[in-house]
Amino acid sequence: MKQFYLMLLAGWAFCCASAEFLENAATFPQGILQQAELGQDGVIRPADGSGAGVFSTRVIDLGENASARFTGWVAEQPPGTAVQVEYRTAPEPFAPDAPSPAWKKAVNGAIPAADGNRYFQYRARLETRKGKKPPFLRELLVSTRTPAEKFKADGLGQAELDKLNMMMLYSVTPEKLFHVYSQLPYDASERGLYVLRNAPKRRIGADYRYQPGENEMYLPMRYGTRILARFHPVATFSNLSMYPRDVILRAKDGREKTGLREQHRTVNFFDRGFLDEYRTGLRAAVRYYREHNPYVFGYTLMSPEFFYDTEPWPQMTYLSGFSPEALAAYREFSAKLGRPADGWPQPSDGDILLDPQTYLWAYWRSRAGADYIASLARIIREEDPAAQIGTMHYVGAMSLRGLEPGFIELNPDFDFYYSSNLYPRVPGKDGLDGGTTFSYTRLNVEGHSRKRNLLEYDLWSPYIDAPRALTYARYAALEGVLPMPIVLGNFPENTPSNHLTRYHGMKGSAVTPALLRTLADNMRQVRELRTSEKFSQVAVILPSISLHALLEKDRWLPHRLIQQQLHVLAPLLELNASFDFLTEGYVTPELLDRYKLVIVQQPAVYPWMREALAKTRADLLVLGWGGTVTAPGPRKLLAPIAPETFDFTSRAAWARGEEPAETMFATGGTVRERRTRIRFAQSAHPLLEGLGGSTFEYDAPGIGGRPLAYVAGMRGDALASDAQGETVYAVQQENGRRVIHFGALPWQLNADGSEKRLFSPEQEKRFFAGILNFCGIEHYPASGPLRLMRNGEWLLVENTDDTPFRGTLPTAVHPARKLPEAELEIPALGSVLLKLPR
């Protein structure tokens, strides 16, 4: 019998001379099952009535002068179950049930040292223990090559983000990844990784050994998948995690939280001991992948979202930046500037603060987070100069949950960044404000970015529904953005979920293999759209750093102020005017000169932005309280922290405290807080078309329980005045461009979610149409349900109605080039893509 087995083994080895050997449903019947059974679905489970089972493979002949250099498997272990894999090797053949050689514990995705033993056997132990669902084994893989050897043998080069179909799965298991990469056209995966200690309470030092995760090792060996590794600062609840000091959460009013569960989503990145340990571990991790797994081509560093936001959004009461270590770092920063600080600046009570130290603190806080992330990027660059390095930013909650894009855009340490938080469209109510301010179609794109911009293309989110997925991919491509599908649900069980579903009861589209195949095809279809230059004539500047100075301690929610800033997007979309988002830190004169019109509505403006607004050749539209506080800070965002690089000027057009100054704009004006009546002039001026002679009550509630503020007393051509006869709407020629200043806020989102609007929707549309026309901006005022967006070569036309559209394109005002004239047929909630004539 033994002689027959050896003859069979020799024949099998001869016909299977491959360097890789896969054990799965096709070969499982040749193995040995003990109290285990092979199901019709092709996986092995413990036999019915048995709490444990064992599966042993046949003995594999790896070939002459070969030994196992990689081992991995796909198994599912529901709670209360376990799958343990062992292996054994020998230089000579042995029977599969022989008592020797001895078994050794296998590590999934490990790279064993070469032992010269060509005969190899796996054994898997499956235990149910206390679990309600049994565990199962789907496949096992052994290879005579390491990932690095396979990469080299296949002649692979550096991965290019533009050419990859990348999938992001959260809460993954090998089983979930199997369903994606075994049957769907994805060739890259983003994997979430952690730097862990090798043992509890054993600090990471010079002898630290990085232990890779199984998924980023198994995927390349099994499918050739490229890996973008996303490093997280800590591992939630792991006893191998690095924990900073106990008290790392401190509210702005001094309250503290301590304990394991209270700090799991945050890192005190002012704790130098923690940073030394984490940086050592990160360096070891990058070195490991560079040497052992070149399929890992880049790294995403999680931004300060994980450091600041420690309670479910938007209840951000506790902020890790208020730790004792943070205060020491802030005082060190202030001392370098020659402005000693005994403690934190007075937090806002919902008022606009005039204390210059508050704005210096707000800048320092964002800068500290950026410096932390940049220090990690430099470590990666030192260890792997060819790696792609990026981080994330959240335009929709910039000051508390993300990194100011200017710190990324202007920093050579970064190659790309992820955009998130502001999604292309909310179909209906979004659970926050009735779907009014977030219901727009553009992506959150930094205009004319020099970096790669990746977008979380999340079908599990309530923000994107499956029927419109191709349209969203097209929008992204027109903006030069790379959409990356992301799945958080229990795929493939079709139960998607995310953090917002828990908070607001929202639901997303069911995630199925068919849907994910469609997404991959969408990305393939839109690649050619990214080859053309952008076309955006309008820039909308969003607040980021300055927002810190406006947060009411526990009542003024961050998203309320942000939504007010985003309200302007609704009329721009309805008029189909192409625009880009810019944030404070990314504003430079050179960038603003790329646009015809720049919209600014910041309540506070830092020195670098003051200079950019003063020097740009673009027309300016100043809305509401824009420019009411000139804040101190560096003249350039990335200037060194030294007194000579800072402008400490601080003045306010705010009527409280000391005597107010005028706004920083040529139109002047100071801030008033009073209920009033706004009357538009009766004139043929193009900015008054459709509004001349109209009167509006301005009586919405403002901050701190006072009337809504507005700017009055402007210079220039008067277009509207308040009840006291002071100009609240003016236009002035300055340095060859027009400065249009409307001192009132056309909208106000109250704390309870209700709105007070100055104009009717139609009047608001006329107001903005007049501005676009006056500045020569291409737009389409009579487009009905159609939304148009283009770059230099392509035009996308979306039908937002739930009925089909048949007809021609709407007439363009100030068209930059000739548009197609053929009749279009666009399905309900669909889109068509048109090639523009040259």
Coordinates of N, CA and C in Angstrom, one line a residue, residues 290-439:
R290 N 8.6 46.5 1.8 CA 9.5 46.8 0.7 C 10.4 45.6 0.4
E291 N 10.8 44.9 1.5 CA 11.7 43.8 1.3 C 10.9 42.5 0.9
H292 N 9.7 42.3 1.5 CA 9.0 41.0 1.3 C 7.8 41.0 0.5
N293 N 7.2 42.2 0.2 CA 5.9 42.2 -0.5 C 5.8 43.4 -1.3
P294 N 6.4 43.5 -2.5 CA 6.4 44.7 -3.3 C 5.0 44.9 -4.0
Y295 N 4.1 44.0 -3.8 CA 2.7 44.3 -4.2 C 2.1 45.4 -3.5
V296 N 2.6 45.7 -2.3 CA 2.2 46.9 -1.5 C 2.9 48.1 -2.1
F297 N 2.2 48.9 -2.9 CA 2.8 49.9 -3.7 C 2.6 51.3 -3.0
G298 N 1.8 51.4 -2.0 CA 1.6 52.7 -1.4 C 0.9 52.7 0.0
Y299 N 0.8 53.8 0.6 CA 0.3 53.9 1.9 C -0.6 55.1 2.1
T300 N -1.8 54.9 2.7 CA -2.7 56.0 3.1 C -2.5 56.1 4.6
L301 N -2.3 57.3 5.1 CA -2.1 57.6 6.5 C -3.4 58.3 7.0
M302 N -4.1 57.7 8.0 CA -5.3 58.2 8.5 C -5.0 59.6 9.1
S303 N -5.9 60.5 8.8 CA -5.7 61.9 9.2 C -6.3 62.2 10.6
P304 N -6.1 63.4 11.1 CA -6.6 63.7 12.5 C -8.1 63.4 12.7
E305 N -8.8 62.9 11.7 CA -10.2 62.5 12.1 C -10.2 61.5 13.3
F306 N -9.2 60.7 13.2 CA -9.1 59.7 14.3 C -8.5 60.2 15.6
F307 N -8.0 61.5 15.5 CA -7.4 62.0 16.7 C -8.4 63.1 17.3
Y308 N -9.2 63.7 16.6 CA -10.1 64.7 17.1 C -11.5 64.2 17.4
D309 N -12.0 63.4 16.6 CA -13.4 63.0 16.6 C -13.5 61.7 17.5
T310 N -13.9 61.9 18.7 CA -13.9 60.7 19.6 C -15.3 60.4 20.1
E311 N -16.3 61.1 19.6 CA -17.7 60.7 19.9 C -18.5 60.7 18.6
P312 N -19.6 60.0 18.5 CA -20.3 59.9 17.2 C -20.6 61.3 16.7
W313 N -20.3 61.5 15.4 CA -20.6 62.8 14.8 C -22.1 63.0 14.7
P314 N -22.6 64.1 15.0 CA -21.9 65.4 15.2 C -21.7 65.8 16.7
Q315 N -21.9 64.9 17.6 CA -21.7 65.2 19.0 C -20.3 65.2 19.4
M316 N -19.5 66.2 18.9 CA -18.1 66.2 19.1 C -17.8 67.1 20.3
T317 N -18.0 66.5 21.5 CA -17.8 67.3 22.7 C -16.3 67.2 23.2
Y318 N -15.8 65.9 23.1 CA -14.5 65.7 23.6 C -13.5 65.6 22.5
L319 N -12.5 66.4 22.6 CA -11.4 66.5 21.6 C -10.1 66.2 22.2
S320 N -9.4 65.3 21.6 CA -8.1 64.9 22.2 C -7.1 66.0 22.2
G321 N -7.2 66.9 21.3 CA -6.3 68.0 21.3 C -6.2 68.9 22.5
F322 N -7.1 68.6 23.5 CA -7.1 69.4 24.7 C -6.4 68.6 25.9
S323 N -5.5 67.7 25.6 CA -4.8 67.0 26.6 C -3.7 67.8 27.2
P324 N -3.2 67.5 28.4 CA -2.1 68.2 29.0 C -0.9 68.4 28.1
E325 N -0.6 67.3 27.3 CA 0.5 67.3 26.4 C 0.2 68.3 25.3
A326 N -1.0 68.4 24.8 CA -1.4 69.4 23.8 C -1.2 70.8 24.3
L327 N -1.6 71.0 25.5 CA -1.4 72.4 26.1 C 0.1 72.8 26.1
A328 N 0.9 71.8 26.5 CA 2.3 72.1 26.6 C 2.9 72.4 25.2
A329 N 2.4 71.7 24.2 CA 2.8 71.9 22.8 C 2.3 73.3 22.3
Y330 N 1.1 73.7 22.7 CA 0.6 75.0 22.3 C 1.4 76.1 22.9
R331 N 1.7 75.9 24.2 CA 2.5 77.0 24.9 C 3.9 77.1 24.3
E332 N 4.4 76.0 23.9 CA 5.7 76.0 23.2 C 5.6 76.8 21.9
F333 N 4.6 76.5 21.1 CA 4.3 77.2 19.9 C 4.2 78.7 20.1
S334 N 3.4 79.1 21.1 CA 3.1 80.5 21.4 C 4.4 81.2 21.8
A335 N 5.2 80.5 22.6 CA 6.5 81.1 23.1 C 7.4 81.4 21.9
K336 N 7.5 80.5 20.9 CA 8.3 80.8 19.8 C 7.9 82.0 19.0
L337 N 6.6 82.4 19.1 CA 6.1 83.6 18.5 C 6.2 84.8 19.3
G338 N 6.7 84.6 20.6 CA 6.9 85.7 21.5 C 5.5 86.2 22.0
R339 N 4.5 85.3 22.1 CA 3.2 85.6 22.6 C 2.8 84.5 23.6
P340 N 3.4 84.6 24.8 CA 3.2 83.6 25.8 C 1.7 83.3 26.1
A341 N 1.4 82.1 26.4 CA 0.0 81.7 26.6 C 0.0 80.9 27.9
D342 N -0.8 81.4 28.9 CA -0.9 80.7 30.2 C -1.9 79.5 30.1
G343 N -2.8 79.5 29.2 CA -3.8 78.4 29.0 C -4.4 78.5 27.6
W344 N -5.5 77.7 27.4 CA -6.2 77.7 26.2 C -6.9 79.1 26.0
P345 N -7.1 79.5 24.7 CA -7.9 80.7 24.5 C -9.3 80.4 24.9
Q346 N -10.0 81.5 25.2 CA -11.4 81.4 25.6 C -12.2 80.7 24.5
P347 N -12.9 79.6 24.8 CA -13.7 79.0 23.7 C -14.9 79.8 23.3
S348 N -15.4 79.6 22.1 CA -16.5 80.4 21.6 C -17.8 79.9 22.3
D349 N -18.7 80.9 22.6 CA -20.0 80.6 23.1 C -21.0 80.8 22.0
G350 N -20.6 80.7 20.8 CA -21.5 80.9 19.6 C -21.2 82.3 19.0
D351 N -20.4 83.1 19.6 CA -20.1 84.4 19.1 C -18.9 84.3 18.1
I352 N -18.7 85.4 17.3 CA -17.5 85.5 16.5 C -16.4 86.1 17.4
L353 N -15.4 85.4 17.7 CA -14.3 85.9 18.6 C -13.4 86.9 17.9
L354 N -13.1 87.9 18.7 CA -12.1 88.9 18.3 C -10.7 88.7 18.9
D355 N -10.6 87.8 19.8 CA -9.3 87.5 20.4 C -8.3 86.9 19.4
P356 N -7.2 87.6 19.1 CA -6.3 87.1 18.0 C -5.7 85.8 18.4
Q357 N -5.5 85.6 19.7 CA -4.9 84.3 20.2 C -5.7 83.1 19.8
T358 N -7.0 83.3 19.7 CA -7.9 82.2 19.3 C -7.6 81.7 17.9
Y359 N -7.3 82.7 17.0 CA -7.0 82.3 15.6 C -5.7 81.7 15.5
L360 N -4.7 82.2 16.3 CA -3.4 81.6 16.3 C -3.5 80.1 16.8
W361 N -4.4 79.9 17.8 CA -4.6 78.6 18.3 C -5.2 77.7 17.2
A362 N -6.2 78.2 16.5 CA -6.9 77.5 15.5 C -5.9 77.0 14.4
Y363 N -5.0 78.0 14.0 CA -4.0 77.6 13.0 C -3.1 76.6 13.6
W364 N -2.6 76.8 14.8 CA -1.7 75.8 15.4 C -2.3 74.4 15.5
R365 N -3.5 74.4 15.8 CA -4.2 73.1 16.0 C -4.2 72.3 14.7
S366 N -4.5 72.9 13.6 CA -4.5 72.3 12.3 C -3.1 71.9 11.8
R367 N -2.2 72.9 12.1 CA -0.8 72.7 11.8 C -0.2 71.5 12.5
A368 N -0.6 71.4 13.8 CA 0.0 70.3 14.6 C -0.4 68.9 14.0
G369 N -1.7 68.8 13.6 CA -2.1 67.6 13.0 C -1.4 67.3 11.7
A370 N -1.2 68.4 10.9 CA -0.5 68.2 9.6 C 0.9 67.8 9.8
D371 N 1.6 68.4 10.8 CA 3.0 68.0 11.1 C 3.1 66.6 11.5
Y372 N 2.1 66.1 12.3 CA 2.1 64.7 12.7 C 2.0 63.8 11.5
I373 N 1.1 64.0 10.6 CA 0.9 63.2 9.5 C 2.1 63.3 8.6
A374 N 2.6 64.5 8.4 CA 3.8 64.7 7.5 C 5.0 63.9 8.1
S375 N 5.1 63.9 9.4 CA 6.3 63.2 10.0 C 6.2 61.7 9.7
L376 N 5.0 61.1 9.6 CA 4.8 59.7 9.3 C 5.1 59.5 7.8
A377 N 4.7 60.5 6.9 CA 4.9 60.3 5.5 C 6.4 60.3 5.2
R378 N 7.2 61.2 6.0 CA 8.6 61.2 5.7 C 9.3 59.9 6.1
I379 N 8.8 59.2 7.1 CA 9.4 57.9 7.5 C 9.2 56.9 6.4
I380 N 8.0 56.9 5.8 CA 7.7 56.0 4.7 C 8.6 56.3 3.5
R381 N 8.8 57.6 3.2 CA 9.6 58.0 2.1 C 11.0 57.6 2.3
E382 N 11.5 57.7 3.5 CA 12.9 57.3 3.8 C 13.1 55.8 3.6
E383 N 12.1 55.0 4.0 CA 12.2 53.5 3.9 C 11.9 53.0 2.5
D384 N 11.0 53.7 1.8 CA 10.6 53.3 0.5 C 10.4 54.5 -0.4
P385 N 11.4 55.0 -1.1 CA 11.3 56.2 -1.9 C 10.3 56.1 -3.0
A386 N 10.0 54.9 -3.5 CA 9.1 54.7 -4.6 C 7.7 54.6 -4.2
A387 N 7.4 54.5 -3.0 CA 6.0 54.3 -2.5 C 5.1 55.5 -2.8
Q388 N 3.8 55.2 -3.1 CA 2.9 56.3 -3.2 C 2.3 56.6 -1.8
I389 N 2.3 57.8 -1.4 CA 1.9 58.2 -0.1 C 0.8 59.2 -0.1
G390 N -0.2 59.0 0.7 CA -1.4 59.9 0.7 C -2.0 59.9 2.1
T391 N -3.0 60.8 2.2 CA -3.8 60.8 3.5 C -5.2 61.2 3.1
M392 N -6.0 61.5 4.1 CA -7.4 61.8 3.8 C -7.8 63.2 4.2
H393 N -8.8 63.8 3.6 CA -9.3 65.0 4.1 C -10.9 65.0 4.0
Y394 N -11.5 65.7 4.9 CA -13.0 65.7 4.9 C -13.4 67.1 4.8
V395 N -13.8 67.5 3.6 CA -14.2 68.9 3.3 C -15.4 69.2 4.1
G396 N -16.3 68.2 4.3 CA -17.6 68.5 5.0 C -17.5 68.8 6.5
A397 N -16.4 68.4 7.1 CA -16.2 68.7 8.5 C -14.7 68.9 8.8
M398 N -14.2 69.8 8.0 CA -12.7 70.0 7.9 C -12.0 70.2 9.2
S399 N -12.5 71.1 10.0 CA -11.7 71.5 11.1 C -11.7 70.5 12.2
L400 N -12.7 69.6 12.3 CA -12.7 68.7 13.4 C -12.3 67.3 12.9
R401 N -12.6 66.9 11.7 CA -12.5 65.5 11.3 C -11.4 65.3 10.2
G402 N -10.7 66.3 9.8 CA -9.8 66.0 8.7 C -8.6 67.0 8.6
L403 N -7.9 66.8 7.6 CA -6.7 67.6 7.3 C -6.9 68.7 6.3
E404 N -6.6 69.9 6.6 CA -6.7 71.0 5.7 C -5.9 70.6 4.4
P405 N -6.6 70.5 3.2 CA -5.9 70.1 2.0 C -4.7 70.9 1.6
G406 N -4.7 72.2 2.0 CA -3.5 72.9 1.7 C -2.2 72.3 2.3
F407 N -2.3 71.7 3.4 CA -1.1 71.1 4.0 C -0.7 69.9 3.2
I408 N -1.6 69.3 2.5 CA -1.3 68.1 1.7 C -0.8 68.6 0.3
E409 N -1.6 69.5 -0.3 CA -1.4 70.0 -1.6 C 0.0 70.6 -1.8
L410 N 0.4 71.3 -0.8 CA 1.7 72.1 -0.8 C 2.9 71.3 -0.3
N411 N 2.6 70.0 0.2 CA 3.6 69.3 0.8 C 4.2 68.2 -0.1
P412 N 5.4 68.2 -0.4 CA 6.0 67.2 -1.4 C 6.0 65.8 -0.8
D413 N 5.7 65.6 0.5 CA 5.7 64.3 1.1 C 4.5 63.4 0.7
F414 N 3.5 64.1 0.1 CA 2.3 63.4 -0.3 C 2.1 63.3 -1.8
D415 N 1.6 62.2 -2.3 CA 1.4 62.0 -3.7 C -0.1 62.1 -4.0
F416 N -1.0 61.7 -3.1 CA -2.4 61.7 -3.3 C -3.2 61.9 -2.0
Y417 N -4.5 62.2 -2.1 CA -5.3 62.2 -0.9 C -6.7 61.7 -1.3
Y418 N -7.3 61.1 -0.3 CA -8.7 60.6 -0.4 C -9.6 61.8 -0.1
S419 N -10.7 62.0 -0.8 CA -11.7 62.9 -0.5 C -12.9 62.1 0.1
S420 N -13.5 62.7 1.1 CA -14.7 62.0 1.7 C -15.6 63.0 2.3
N421 N -16.7 62.5 2.8 CA -17.6 63.3 3.6 C -18.6 64.1 2.8
L422 N -18.3 64.7 1.7 CA -19.3 65.4 0.8 C -19.5 64.5 -0.4
Y423 N -20.6 63.9 -0.5 CA -20.8 62.9 -1.6 C -21.6 63.6 -2.8
P424 N -21.5 62.9 -3.9 CA -22.1 63.6 -5.1 C -23.6 64.0 -5.0
R425 N -24.4 63.2 -4.4 CA -25.8 63.5 -4.4 C -26.5 62.8 -3.3
V426 N -27.4 63.5 -2.6 CA -28.3 62.9 -1.7 C -29.7 62.7 -2.3
P427 N -30.1 61.5 -2.6 CA -31.5 61.3 -3.2 C -32.6 61.5 -2.2
G428 N -33.0 62.8 -2.0 CA -34.1 63.1 -1.1 C -33.5 63.5 0.3
K429 N -34.2 63.3 1.3 CA -33.8 63.8 2.6 C -32.6 63.0 3.1
D430 N -31.7 63.7 3.8 CA -30.4 63.0 4.2 C -30.4 62.9 5.7
G431 N -31.5 63.2 6.4 CA -31.5 63.0 7.9 C -30.9 64.1 8.7
L432 N -30.3 65.1 8.1 CA -29.7 66.2 8.8 C -30.5 67.5 8.7
D433 N -30.8 67.8 7.4 CA -31.4 69.1 7.3 C -32.5 69.1 6.2
G434 N -33.1 67.9 6.0 CA -34.1 67.9 5.0 C -33.6 67.8 3.5
G435 N -32.3 67.5 3.4 CA -31.8 67.3 2.0 C -31.6 68.6 1.2
T436 N -31.6 69.7 1.9 CA -31.5 71.0 1.1 C -30.1 71.4 0.8
T437 N -29.2 71.3 1.7 CA -27.9 71.8 1.4 C -26.9 70.8 0.9
F438 N -27.2 69.5 1.1 CA -26.3 68.5 0.6 C -26.7 67.9 -0.7
S439 N -27.9 68.3 -1.2 CA -28.4 67.7 -2.5 C -27.8 68.4 -3.7

